[in-house]
PDB file of C-alpha atoms and ligand atoms in Angstrom:
ATOM      1  CA  MET A   1     -13.940 -11.448  29.880  1.00 44.00           C
ATOM      2  CA  GLY A   2     -11.872  -8.258  29.975  1.00 48.00           C
ATOM      3  CA  ALA A   3     -12.148  -4.802  28.415  1.00 54.00           C
ATOM      4  CA  LYS A   4     -11.659  -5.727  24.763  1.00 67.00           C
ATOM      5  CA  GLU A   5     -14.315  -6.327  22.100  1.00 67.00           C
ATOM      6  CA  PRO A   6     -13.702  -9.832  20.806  1.00 74.00           C
ATOM      7  CA  GLY A   7     -17.064 -10.652  19.166  1.00 62.00           C
ATOM      8  CA  ARG A   8     -16.930  -9.296  15.628  1.00 72.00           C
ATOM      9  CA  ASN A   9     -16.125 -11.308  12.517  1.00 77.00           C
ATOM     10  CA  ARG A  10     -14.031  -8.862  10.526  1.00 75.00           C
ATOM     11  CA  ALA A  11     -14.078 -11.096   7.467  1.00 73.00           C
ATOM     12  CA  GLY A  12     -17.892 -11.061   7.258  1.00 75.00           C
ATOM     13  CA  LEU A  13     -19.584  -9.055   4.511  1.00 72.00           C
ATOM     14  CA  ALA A  14     -21.878  -7.211   6.958  1.00 77.00           C
ATOM     15  CA  TYR A  15     -18.909  -6.100   9.076  1.00 77.00           C
ATOM     16  CA  ARG A  16     -16.969  -4.963   6.025  1.00 75.00           C
ATOM     17  CA  VAL A  17     -19.855  -2.959   4.599  1.00 76.00           C
ATOM     18  CA  ARG A  18     -20.531  -1.267   7.955  1.00 78.00           C
ATOM     19  CA  TYR A  19     -16.816  -0.534   8.352  1.00 78.00           C
ATOM     20  CA  ALA A  20     -16.572   0.964   4.856  1.00 76.00           C
ATOM     21  CA  LEU A  21     -19.589   3.186   5.507  1.00 76.00           C
ATOM     22  CA  ARG A  22     -18.165   4.376   8.821  1.00 82.00           C
ATOM     23  CA  HIS A  23     -14.617   4.910   7.486  1.00 81.00           C
ATOM     24  CA  PRO A  24     -14.865   5.650   3.742  1.00 80.00           C
ATOM     25  CA  GLU A  25     -11.403   7.255   3.842  1.00 81.00           C
ATOM     26  CA  ARG A  26      -9.853   3.852   4.724  1.00 80.00           C
ATOM     27  CA  VAL A  27     -11.350   1.983   1.769  1.00 80.00           C
ATOM     28  CA  PRO A  28      -8.563   2.773  -0.767  1.00 79.00           C
ATOM     29  CA  ALA A  29      -5.840   1.611   1.664  1.00 83.00           C
ATOM     30  CA  HIS A  30      -7.739  -1.608   2.371  1.00 84.00           C
ATOM     31  CA  ALA A  31      -8.265  -2.185  -1.347  1.00 87.00           C
ATOM     32  CA  ARG A  32      -4.503  -1.784  -1.905  1.00 89.00           C
ATOM     33  CA  ARG A  33      -3.818  -4.314   0.873  1.00 88.00           C
ATOM     34  CA  ALA A  34      -6.307  -6.768  -0.621  1.00 91.00           C
ATOM     35  CA  LEU A  35      -4.648  -6.459  -4.040  1.00 93.00           C
ATOM     36  CA  ARG A  36      -1.199  -6.967  -2.537  1.00 93.00           C
ATOM     37  CA  ASP A  37      -2.512  -9.931  -0.568  1.00 92.00           C
ATOM     38  CA  ALA A  38      -3.845 -11.594  -3.710  1.00 93.00           C
ATOM     39  CA  TRP A  39      -0.618 -10.968  -5.630  1.00 95.00           C
ATOM     40  CA  LEU A  40       1.740 -12.149  -2.873  1.00 95.00           C
ATOM     41  CA  ARG A  41      -0.423 -15.186  -2.210  1.00 94.00           C
ATOM     42  CA  LEU A  42      -0.136 -16.087  -5.876  1.00 94.00           C
ATOM     43  CA  LEU A  43       3.658 -15.834  -5.678  1.00 96.00           C
ATOM     44  CA  HIS A  44       4.046 -17.623  -2.320  1.00 95.00           C
ATOM     45  CA  ARG A  45       1.885 -20.585  -1.342  1.00 93.00           C
ATOM     46  CA  ASP A  46       3.862 -21.128   1.864  1.00 95.00           C
ATOM     47  CA  HIS A  47       2.699 -18.824   4.687  1.00 96.00           C
ATOM     48  CA  ILE A  48       6.186 -17.909   5.942  1.00 96.00           C
ATOM     49  CA  ALA A  49       7.360 -16.936   2.457  1.00 96.00           C
ATOM     50  CA  TYR A  50       4.130 -14.978   1.944  1.00 96.00           C
ATOM     51  CA  TYR A  51       4.418 -13.113   5.251  1.00 95.00           C
ATOM     52  CA  ARG A  52       8.101 -12.419   4.695  1.00 96.00           C
ATOM     53  CA  ALA A  53       7.089 -10.711   1.433  1.00 95.00           C
ATOM     54  CA  VAL A  54       4.421  -8.696   3.293  1.00 94.00           C
ATOM     55  CA  MET A  55       7.061  -7.536   5.765  1.00 95.00           C
ATOM     56  CA  ALA A  56       9.469  -6.635   2.939  1.00 94.00           C
ATOM     57  CA  SER A  57       6.746  -4.536   1.341  1.00 93.00           C
ATOM     58  CA  ASP A  58       5.742  -2.841   4.628  1.00 91.00           C
ATOM     59  CA  ALA A  59       9.324  -2.299   5.832  1.00 91.00           C
ATOM     60  CA  ALA A  60      10.242  -0.650   2.527  1.00 90.00           C
ATOM     61  CA  ARG A  61       7.794   2.113   3.486  1.00 87.00           C
ATOM     62  CA  SER A  62       8.494   2.279   7.228  1.00 88.00           C
ATOM     63  CA  ALA A  63       9.818  -0.220   9.787  1.00 87.00           C
ATOM     64  CA  GLU A  64       7.557   1.334  12.423  1.00 84.00           C
ATOM     65  CA  ALA A  65       4.495   0.775  10.240  1.00 81.00           C
ATOM     66  CA  ALA A  66       5.627  -2.783   9.486  1.00 86.00           C
ATOM     67  CA  VAL A  67       5.358  -3.822  13.154  1.00 88.00           C
ATOM     68  CA  GLY A  68       2.163  -1.935  13.992  1.00 82.00           C
ATOM     69  CA  HIS A  69      -0.895  -0.420  12.393  1.00 71.00           C
ATOM     70  CA  ASN A  70      -0.059   3.086  13.543  1.00 69.00           C
ATOM     71  CA  PRO A  71       3.257   4.212  12.066  1.00 70.00           C
ATOM     72  CA  SER A  72       3.912   7.064  14.516  1.00 87.00           C
ATOM     73  CA  ARG A  73       7.135   6.859  16.520  1.00 89.00           C
ATOM     74  CA  GLU A  74       5.176   7.680  19.724  1.00 92.00           C
ATOM     75  CA  GLN A  75       2.779   4.786  19.204  1.00 93.00           C
ATOM     76  CA  TRP A  76       5.690   2.458  18.386  1.00 94.00           C
ATOM     77  CA  ALA A  77       7.424   3.450  21.619  1.00 95.00           C
ATOM     78  CA  ARG A  78       4.209   3.207  23.667  1.00 95.00           C
ATOM     79  CA  ILE A  79       3.391  -0.363  22.580  1.00 96.00           C
ATOM     80  CA  GLY A  80       6.980  -1.432  23.191  1.00 97.00           C
ATOM     81  CA  ARG A  81       6.957   0.121  26.673  1.00 98.00           C
ATOM     82  CA  MET A  82       3.644  -1.589  27.480  1.00 98.00           C
ATOM     83  CA  GLN A  83       5.125  -5.025  26.708  1.00 98.00           C
ATOM     84  CA  PHE A  84       8.247  -4.272  28.720  1.00 98.00           C
ATOM     85  CA  ASP A  85       6.491  -2.840  31.786  1.00 98.00           C
ATOM     86  CA  TYR A  86       4.136  -5.806  31.835  1.00 98.00           C
ATOM     87  CA  LEU A  87       6.928  -8.384  31.916  1.00 98.00           C
ATOM     88  CA  VAL A  88       8.913  -6.447  34.506  1.00 98.00           C
ATOM     89  CA  ARG A  89       5.762  -6.344  36.673  1.00 98.00           C
ATOM     90  CA  HIS A  90       5.606 -10.098  36.175  1.00 98.00           C
ATOM     91  CA  GLY A  91       9.131 -10.575  37.487  1.00 97.00           C
ATOM     92  CA  LEU A  92      11.533 -10.207  34.509  1.00 98.00           C
ATOM     93  CA  LYS A  93      14.988  -9.759  36.108  1.00 98.00           C
ATOM     94  CA  PRO A  94      18.335  -8.833  34.472  1.00 98.00           C
ATOM     95  CA  HIS A  95      19.759 -12.336  35.006  1.00 98.00           C
ATOM     96  CA  HIS A  96      16.904 -13.984  33.090  1.00 98.00           C
ATOM     97  CA  ARG A  97      17.386 -15.322  29.577  1.00 98.00           C
ATOM     98  CA  MET A  98      14.767 -14.273  27.105  1.00 98.00           C
ATOM     99  CA  LEU A  99      13.722 -15.432  23.645  1.00 99.00           C
ATOM    100  CA  GLU A 100      11.566 -13.046  21.635  1.00 99.00           C
ATOM    101  CA  ILE A 101       9.789 -14.714  18.723  1.00 98.00           C
ATOM    102  CA  GLY A 102       8.998 -12.207  15.972  1.00 98.00           C
ATOM    103  CA  CYS A 103      11.184  -9.492  17.515  1.00 98.00           C
ATOM    104  CA  GLY A 104      10.511  -7.059  14.656  1.00 97.00           C
ATOM    105  CA  ASN A 105      12.573  -3.869  14.806  1.00 97.00           C
ATOM    106  CA  LEU A 106      12.922  -4.168  18.602  1.00 98.00           C
ATOM    107  CA  ARG A 107       9.952  -2.015  19.545  1.00 97.00           C
ATOM    108  CA  ALA A 108       9.998  -3.782  22.932  1.00 98.00           C
ATOM    109  CA  GLY A 109      13.268  -5.657  22.382  1.00 98.00           C
ATOM    110  CA  ARG A 110      15.381  -2.523  22.830  1.00 98.00           C
ATOM    111  CA  LEU A 111      13.988  -2.190  26.381  1.00 98.00           C
ATOM    112  CA  PHE A 112      14.443  -5.892  27.150  1.00 98.00           C
ATOM    113  CA  ILE A 113      18.027  -5.767  25.829  1.00 98.00           C
ATOM    114  CA  ASP A 114      18.811  -2.747  27.993  1.00 98.00           C
ATOM    115  CA  HIS A 115      17.310  -4.410  31.081  1.00 98.00           C
ATOM    116  CA  LEU A 116      18.933  -7.852  30.654  1.00 98.00           C
ATOM    117  CA  GLU A 117      22.551  -8.819  31.200  1.00 98.00           C
ATOM    118  CA  PRO A 118      24.732  -8.893  28.051  1.00 98.00           C
ATOM    119  CA  GLY A 119      23.935 -11.837  25.781  1.00 98.00           C
ATOM    120  CA  HIS A 120      20.684 -12.724  27.591  1.00 98.00           C
ATOM    121  CA  TYR A 121      18.339 -11.514  24.849  1.00 98.00           C
ATOM    122  CA  TYR A 122      17.703 -13.674  21.784  1.00 98.00           C
ATOM    123  CA  GLY A 123      15.433 -12.294  19.059  1.00 98.00           C
ATOM    124  CA  ILE A 124      14.294 -14.299  16.071  1.00 98.00           C
ATOM    125  CA  ASP A 125      12.266 -13.210  13.068  1.00 98.00           C
ATOM    126  CA  ILE A 126      11.353 -14.543   9.642  1.00 98.00           C
ATOM    127  CA  SER A 127      12.012 -11.199   7.952  1.00 97.00           C
ATOM    128  CA  PRO A 128      15.552 -10.180   6.961  1.00 97.00           C
ATOM    129  CA  HIS A 129      14.266  -6.675   6.232  1.00 96.00           C
ATOM    130  CA  ILE A 130      12.955  -6.177   9.746  1.00 97.00           C
ATOM    131  CA  LEU A 131      16.129  -7.672  11.268  1.00 97.00           C
ATOM    132  CA  LEU A 132      18.150  -5.024   9.441  1.00 96.00           C
ATOM    133  CA  ALA A 133      15.806  -2.421  10.890  1.00 96.00           C
ATOM    134  CA  ALA A 134      16.394  -4.059  14.308  1.00 97.00           C
ATOM    135  CA  GLN A 135      20.121  -3.459  13.888  1.00 98.00           C
ATOM    136  CA  ASP A 136      19.365   0.208  13.175  1.00 97.00           C
ATOM    137  CA  THR A 137      17.435   0.351  16.452  1.00 97.00           C
ATOM    138  CA  LEU A 138      20.381  -1.190  18.326  1.00 98.00           C
ATOM    139  CA  VAL A 139      22.728   1.428  16.930  1.00 98.00           C
ATOM    140  CA  ARG A 140      20.324   4.300  17.559  1.00 97.00           C
ATOM    141  CA  GLU A 141      19.858   3.188  21.181  1.00 97.00           C
ATOM    142  CA  GLY A 142      23.576   2.517  21.766  1.00 98.00           C
ATOM    143  CA  LEU A 143      22.960  -1.075  22.861  1.00 98.00           C
ATOM    144  CA  GLN A 144      25.943  -2.709  21.118  1.00 98.00           C
ATOM    145  CA  ALA A 145      27.647  -3.677  24.391  1.00 98.00           C
ATOM    146  CA  LYS A 146      24.626  -5.787  25.361  1.00 98.00           C
ATOM    147  CA  LEU A 147      25.475  -8.190  22.524  1.00 98.00           C
ATOM    148  CA  PRO A 148      21.936  -9.373  21.799  1.00 98.00           C
ATOM    149  CA  HIS A 149      21.418 -12.245  19.385  1.00 98.00           C
ATOM    150  CA  LEU A 150      19.293 -11.411  16.344  1.00 98.00           C
ATOM    151  CA  THR A 151      18.639 -14.401  14.144  1.00 98.00           C
ATOM    152  CA  LEU A 152      16.711 -15.114  10.967  1.00 98.00           C
ATOM    153  CA  ALA A 153      14.356 -18.103  11.268  1.00 98.00           C
ATOM    154  CA  ASN A 154      12.456 -20.044   8.660  1.00 97.00           C
ATOM    155  CA  ASP A 155      10.148 -21.924  11.007  1.00 97.00           C
ATOM    156  CA  LEU A 156       9.299 -22.228  14.676  1.00 98.00           C
ATOM    157  CA  THR A 157      10.917 -25.574  15.439  1.00 98.00           C
ATOM    158  CA  LEU A 158      13.607 -23.621  17.375  1.00 98.00           C
ATOM    159  CA  ALA A 159      15.938 -26.488  16.465  1.00 98.00           C
ATOM    160  CA  PHE A 160      19.106 -24.345  16.709  1.00 98.00           C
ATOM    161  CA  LEU A 161      18.437 -23.347  20.334  1.00 98.00           C
ATOM    162  CA  PRO A 162      19.492 -25.308  23.439  1.00 98.00           C
ATOM    163  CA  ASP A 163      17.245 -27.322  25.770  1.00 98.00           C
ATOM    164  CA  GLY A 164      15.927 -25.696  28.954  1.00 97.00           C
ATOM    165  CA  HIS A 165      17.601 -22.327  28.310  1.00 98.00           C
ATOM    166  CA  PHE A 166      15.023 -19.519  28.382  1.00 98.00           C
ATOM    167  CA  ASP A 167      13.241 -18.204  31.470  1.00 98.00           C
ATOM    168  CA  VAL A 168      10.910 -16.113  29.343  1.00 98.00           C
ATOM    169  CA  VAL A 169       9.729 -16.610  25.782  1.00 98.00           C
ATOM    170  CA  HIS A 170       7.693 -13.726  24.392  1.00 98.00           C
ATOM    171  CA  ALA A 171       5.746 -13.279  21.152  1.00 98.00           C
ATOM    172  CA  HIS A 172       3.773 -10.074  20.705  1.00 98.00           C
ATOM    173  CA  SER A 173       1.551  -9.607  17.626  1.00 97.00           C
ATOM    174  CA  VAL A 174       2.985 -12.694  15.953  1.00 98.00           C
ATOM    175  CA  PHE A 175       0.167 -15.250  16.270  1.00 98.00           C
ATOM    176  CA  SER A 176      -2.247 -12.523  15.199  1.00 96.00           C
ATOM    177  CA  HIS A 177      -0.522 -12.997  11.812  1.00 96.00           C
ATOM    178  CA  SER A 178      -0.144 -16.771  11.976  1.00 97.00           C
ATOM    179  CA  PRO A 179      -2.272 -19.628  10.683  1.00 97.00           C
ATOM    180  CA  ARG A 180      -2.924 -22.507  13.037  1.00 97.00           C
ATOM    181  CA  HIS A 181      -0.168 -24.793  11.724  1.00 97.00           C
ATOM    182  CA  VAL A 182       2.491 -22.161  12.516  1.00 98.00           C
ATOM    183  CA  ILE A 183       1.190 -21.740  16.077  1.00 98.00           C
ATOM    184  CA  GLU A 184       1.020 -25.497  16.494  1.00 98.00           C
ATOM    185  CA  GLU A 185       4.616 -25.864  15.349  1.00 98.00           C
ATOM    186  CA  CYS A 186       5.659 -23.340  17.977  1.00 98.00           C
ATOM    187  CA  PHE A 187       3.690 -25.106  20.735  1.00 98.00           C
ATOM    188  CA  ALA A 188       5.220 -28.428  19.730  1.00 98.00           C
ATOM    189  CA  HIS A 189       8.750 -27.119  20.280  1.00 98.00           C
ATOM    190  CA  VAL A 190       8.728 -24.220  22.728  1.00 98.00           C
ATOM    191  CA  GLY A 191       8.518 -26.463  25.817  1.00 98.00           C
ATOM    192  CA  ARG A 192      11.949 -27.905  24.977  1.00 98.00           C
ATOM    193  CA  VAL A 193      13.725 -24.542  25.183  1.00 98.00           C
ATOM    194  CA  LEU A 194      11.947 -23.325  28.340  1.00 98.00           C
ATOM    195  CA  ALA A 195      14.068 -23.389  31.506  1.00 98.00           C
ATOM    196  CA  PRO A 196      12.498 -25.017  34.578  1.00 96.00           C
ATOM    197  CA  GLY A 197       9.873 -22.575  35.871  1.00 96.00           C
ATOM    198  CA  GLY A 198       9.996 -20.580  32.627  1.00 98.00           C
ATOM    199  CA  PHE A 199       6.960 -19.324  30.718  1.00 98.00           C
ATOM    200  CA  PHE A 200       5.892 -18.402  27.215  1.00 98.00           C
ATOM    201  CA  ASP A 201       3.668 -15.316  26.790  1.00 98.00           C
ATOM    202  CA  PHE A 202       1.987 -14.603  23.486  1.00 98.00           C
ATOM    203  CA  THR A 203      -0.718 -12.247  22.295  1.00 98.00           C
ATOM    204  CA  PHE A 204      -3.457 -13.123  19.838  1.00 98.00           C
ATOM    205  CA  ASP A 205      -6.485 -11.511  18.228  1.00 97.00           C
ATOM    206  CA  ARG A 206      -9.354 -13.026  20.136  1.00 97.00           C
ATOM    207  CA  THR A 207     -12.817 -13.824  18.912  1.00 96.00           C
ATOM    208  CA  GLU A 208     -15.645 -15.310  20.896  1.00 94.00           C
ATOM    209  CA  GLY A 209     -17.516 -16.075  17.683  1.00 93.00           C
ATOM    210  CA  GLU A 210     -16.398 -17.927  14.596  1.00 94.00           C
ATOM    211  CA  GLU A 211     -12.633 -18.132  14.024  1.00 94.00           C
ATOM    212  CA  HIS A 212     -11.689 -16.274  10.885  1.00 94.00           C
ATOM    213  CA  GLN A 213      -8.955 -14.483   9.002  1.00 91.00           C
ATOM    214  CA  VAL A 214      -8.799 -11.171   7.179  1.00 89.00           C
ATOM    215  CA  LEU A 215      -6.785 -11.581   3.978  1.00 88.00           C
ATOM    216  CA  HIS A 216      -3.871 -13.942   4.769  1.00 86.00           C
ATOM    217  CA  GLU A 217      -2.417 -11.508   7.280  1.00 87.00           C
ATOM    218  CA  ASP A 218      -4.740 -11.314  10.288  1.00 92.00           C
ATOM    219  CA  PHE A 219      -6.067 -14.325  12.193  1.00 96.00           C
ATOM    220  CA  TYR A 220      -8.709 -14.403  14.947  1.00 97.00           C
ATOM    221  CA  TYR A 221      -8.796 -17.328  17.387  1.00 97.00           C
ATOM    222  CA  ARG A 222     -10.969 -18.444  20.246  1.00 97.00           C
ATOM    223  CA  THR A 223      -9.150 -18.737  23.560  1.00 98.00           C
ATOM    224  CA  GLU A 224     -10.278 -22.385  23.961  1.00 98.00           C
ATOM    225  CA  THR A 225      -8.699 -23.312  20.629  1.00 98.00           C
ATOM    226  CA  LEU A 226      -5.255 -22.106  21.683  1.00 98.00           C
ATOM    227  CA  VAL A 227      -5.562 -23.490  25.215  1.00 98.00           C
ATOM    228  CA  GLY A 228      -6.548 -26.906  23.797  1.00 98.00           C
ATOM    229  CA  LEU A 229      -3.761 -26.848  21.227  1.00 98.00           C
ATOM    230  CA  ALA A 230      -1.180 -26.027  23.905  1.00 98.00           C
ATOM    231  CA  ALA A 231      -2.401 -28.894  26.107  1.00 97.00           C
ATOM    232  CA  ARG A 232      -1.650 -31.348  23.295  1.00 97.00           C
ATOM    233  CA  TYR A 233       2.009 -30.452  23.723  1.00 97.00           C
ATOM    234  CA  GLY A 234       2.195 -30.604  27.514  1.00 97.00           C
ATOM    235  CA  LEU A 235       1.709 -26.870  28.064  1.00 98.00           C
ATOM    236  CA  SER A 236      -0.825 -25.429  30.460  1.00 97.00           C
ATOM    237  CA  ALA A 237      -2.360 -22.085  29.643  1.00 98.00           C
ATOM    238  CA  ARG A 238      -3.443 -19.099  31.690  1.00 98.00           C
ATOM    239  CA  PHE A 239      -5.486 -16.275  30.176  1.00 98.00           C
ATOM    240  CA  MET A 240      -3.845 -13.058  31.419  1.00 98.00           C
ATOM    241  CA  ASP A 241      -6.693 -10.967  32.808  1.00 97.00           C
ATOM    242  CA  ASP A 242      -4.456  -8.084  33.889  1.00 97.00           C
ATOM    243  CA  TRP A 243      -3.305  -7.619  30.265  1.00 98.00           C
ATOM    244  CA  GLU A 244      -6.971  -7.103  29.289  1.00 97.00           C
ATOM    245  CA  GLU A 245      -7.023  -3.864  31.249  1.00 96.00           C
ATOM    246  CA  LEU A 246      -4.274  -2.327  29.095  1.00 96.00           C
ATOM    247  CA  PRO A 247      -5.041  -0.250  25.984  1.00 93.00           C
ATOM    248  CA  HIS A 248      -4.214  -2.917  23.387  1.00 93.00           C
ATOM    249  CA  ARG A 249      -6.696  -4.794  21.243  1.00 93.00           C
ATOM    250  CA  GLN A 250      -5.079  -8.219  21.527  1.00 97.00           C
ATOM    251  CA  SER A 251      -5.346 -10.672  24.417  1.00 98.00           C
ATOM    252  CA  LYS A 252      -2.524 -12.560  26.093  1.00 98.00           C
ATOM    253  CA  ILE A 253      -2.019 -16.183  27.160  1.00 98.00           C
ATOM    254  CA  ARG A 254       0.829 -17.538  29.304  1.00 98.00           C
ATOM    255  CA  LEU A 255       2.012 -21.124  28.768  1.00 98.00           C
ATOM    256  CA  THR A 256       4.051 -23.168  31.206  1.00 98.00           C
ATOM    257  CA  ALA A 257       5.226 -26.753  30.982  1.00 96.00           C
ATOM    258  CA  MET A 258       2.898 -29.186  32.739  1.00 92.00           C
ATOM    259  CA  PRO A 259       4.732 -30.848  35.648  1.00 85.00           C
ATOM    260  CA  ASP A 260       5.112 -34.207  33.939  1.00 69.00           C
ATOM    261  CA  ARG A 261       5.016 -32.680  30.432  1.00 55.00           C
ATOM    262  CA  ALA A 262       1.815 -34.708  30.007  1.00 49.00           C
ATOM    263  CA  ARG A 263       0.375 -34.533  26.533  1.00 48.00           C
ATOM    264  CA  THR A 264      -3.124 -35.384  25.463  1.00 49.00           C
ATOM    265  CA  VAL A 265      -1.737 -36.115  21.966  1.00 48.00           C
ATOM    266  CA  GLY A 266       1.906 -36.249  20.905  1.00 46.00           C
ATOM    267  CA  PRO A 267       3.443 -34.186  18.060  1.00 45.00           C
TER     268      PRO A 267
HETATM  269  C1  LIG B 301       3.444  -7.050  14.085  1.00 72.02           C
HETATM  270  S1  LIG B 301       5.145  -7.397  14.112  1.00 72.02           S
HETATM  271  C2  LIG B 301       5.486  -7.304  15.869  1.00 72.02           C
HETATM  272  C3  LIG B 301       6.967  -7.223  16.164  1.00 72.02           C
HETATM  273  C4  LIG B 301       7.331  -7.185  17.661  1.00 72.02           C
HETATM  274  N1  LIG B 301       6.913  -8.388  18.321  1.00 72.02           N
HETATM  275  C5  LIG B 301       6.718  -5.966  18.294  1.00 72.02           C
HETATM  276  O1  LIG B 301       5.818  -6.099  19.129  1.00 72.02           O
HETATM  277  O2  LIG B 301       7.126  -4.877  17.908  1.00 72.02           O
HETATM  278  C6  LIG B 301       5.214  -9.162  13.808  1.00 72.02           C
HETATM  279  C7  LIG B 301       6.631  -9.657  13.637  1.00 72.02           C
HETATM  280  O3  LIG B 301       6.625 -11.083  13.702  1.00 72.02           O
HETATM  281  C8  LIG B 301       7.389 -11.589  12.628  1.00 72.02           C
HETATM  282  N2  LIG B 301       6.838 -12.925  12.357  1.00 72.02           N
HETATM  283  C9  LIG B 301       5.666 -13.239  11.782  1.00 72.02           C
HETATM  284  N3  LIG B 301       5.495 -14.569  11.737  1.00 72.02           N
HETATM  285  C10 LIG B 301       6.608 -15.119  12.326  1.00 72.02           C
HETATM  286  C11 LIG B 301       7.026 -16.437  12.595  1.00 72.02           C
HETATM  287  N4  LIG B 301       6.296 -17.489  12.232  1.00 72.02           N
HETATM  288  N5  LIG B 301       8.218 -16.631  13.198  1.00 72.02           N
HETATM  289  C12 LIG B 301       8.992 -15.578  13.563  1.00 72.02           C
HETATM  290  N6  LIG B 301       8.637 -14.286  13.327  1.00 72.02           N
HETATM  291  C13 LIG B 301       7.460 -14.061  12.718  1.00 72.02           C
HETATM  292  C14 LIG B 301       7.226 -10.577  11.521  1.00 72.02           C
HETATM  293  O4  LIG B 301       8.247 -10.661  10.559  1.00 72.02           O
HETATM  294  C15 LIG B 301       7.241  -9.281  12.315  1.00 72.02           C
HETATM  295  O5  LIG B 301       8.531  -8.786  12.507  1.00 72.02           O
END
């Protein structure tokens, strides 16, 4: 399935030893991350509070690094452009209304905002630090007249958003940092805010082996797990094969509301 390499368990001892031997120069940085992980986990039992603290720590160094592994401005722009071009190829038009979950510092959002009519972009994020960096991006790009909404969220119930409003909901590199209960909360509520015919695209770190996590930051899921979870909330899933051809290590799934919003199990 696709051009990516989804098989490896990055939390396994064998993988970690092989990785350390191949990239000895990366060991100190990983050790620092592991120490931070342990400390922040001690301070914050709740995942959202924990991840907000991770983002605060990363954003204090560089907003670009906080939303991607490679901090270079070119890489930041390239990944944003890839998300944008993909959705435009899939029919994103200026009159559409878009919700971006985990908008970060608008790596892709700046392009969506520019493309959409004023007020049609709504970005939410759990991190106040990254939302301030998002405002910097807006100013730098001169996008003030597009009046995008940028809102701090504490969960993914989307309770403050209207029914049937968004043609496109987009979450890039968010579920790769989310435990199952956070994803499930999103699936339980996203159908309500989707406009008729709308869809929800999200990326995830895919494994075809055992599901696992690296520290409390990176989560690897099997496609079937997410497809099955979505079905419980009346959402049908399509694995996006054309995304697999792009140079990005995550995979993408598109969810749409089932015609009768049939659920196998209710929330
Ligand atoms: C790796 S960054 C990607 C940002 C953006 N999607 C992009 O592609 O540039 C992940 C972002 O998702 C946010 N995030 C993580 N978990 C979230 C959640 N449960 N709800 C909303 N935002 C979340 C983080 O604060 C961060 O800004």
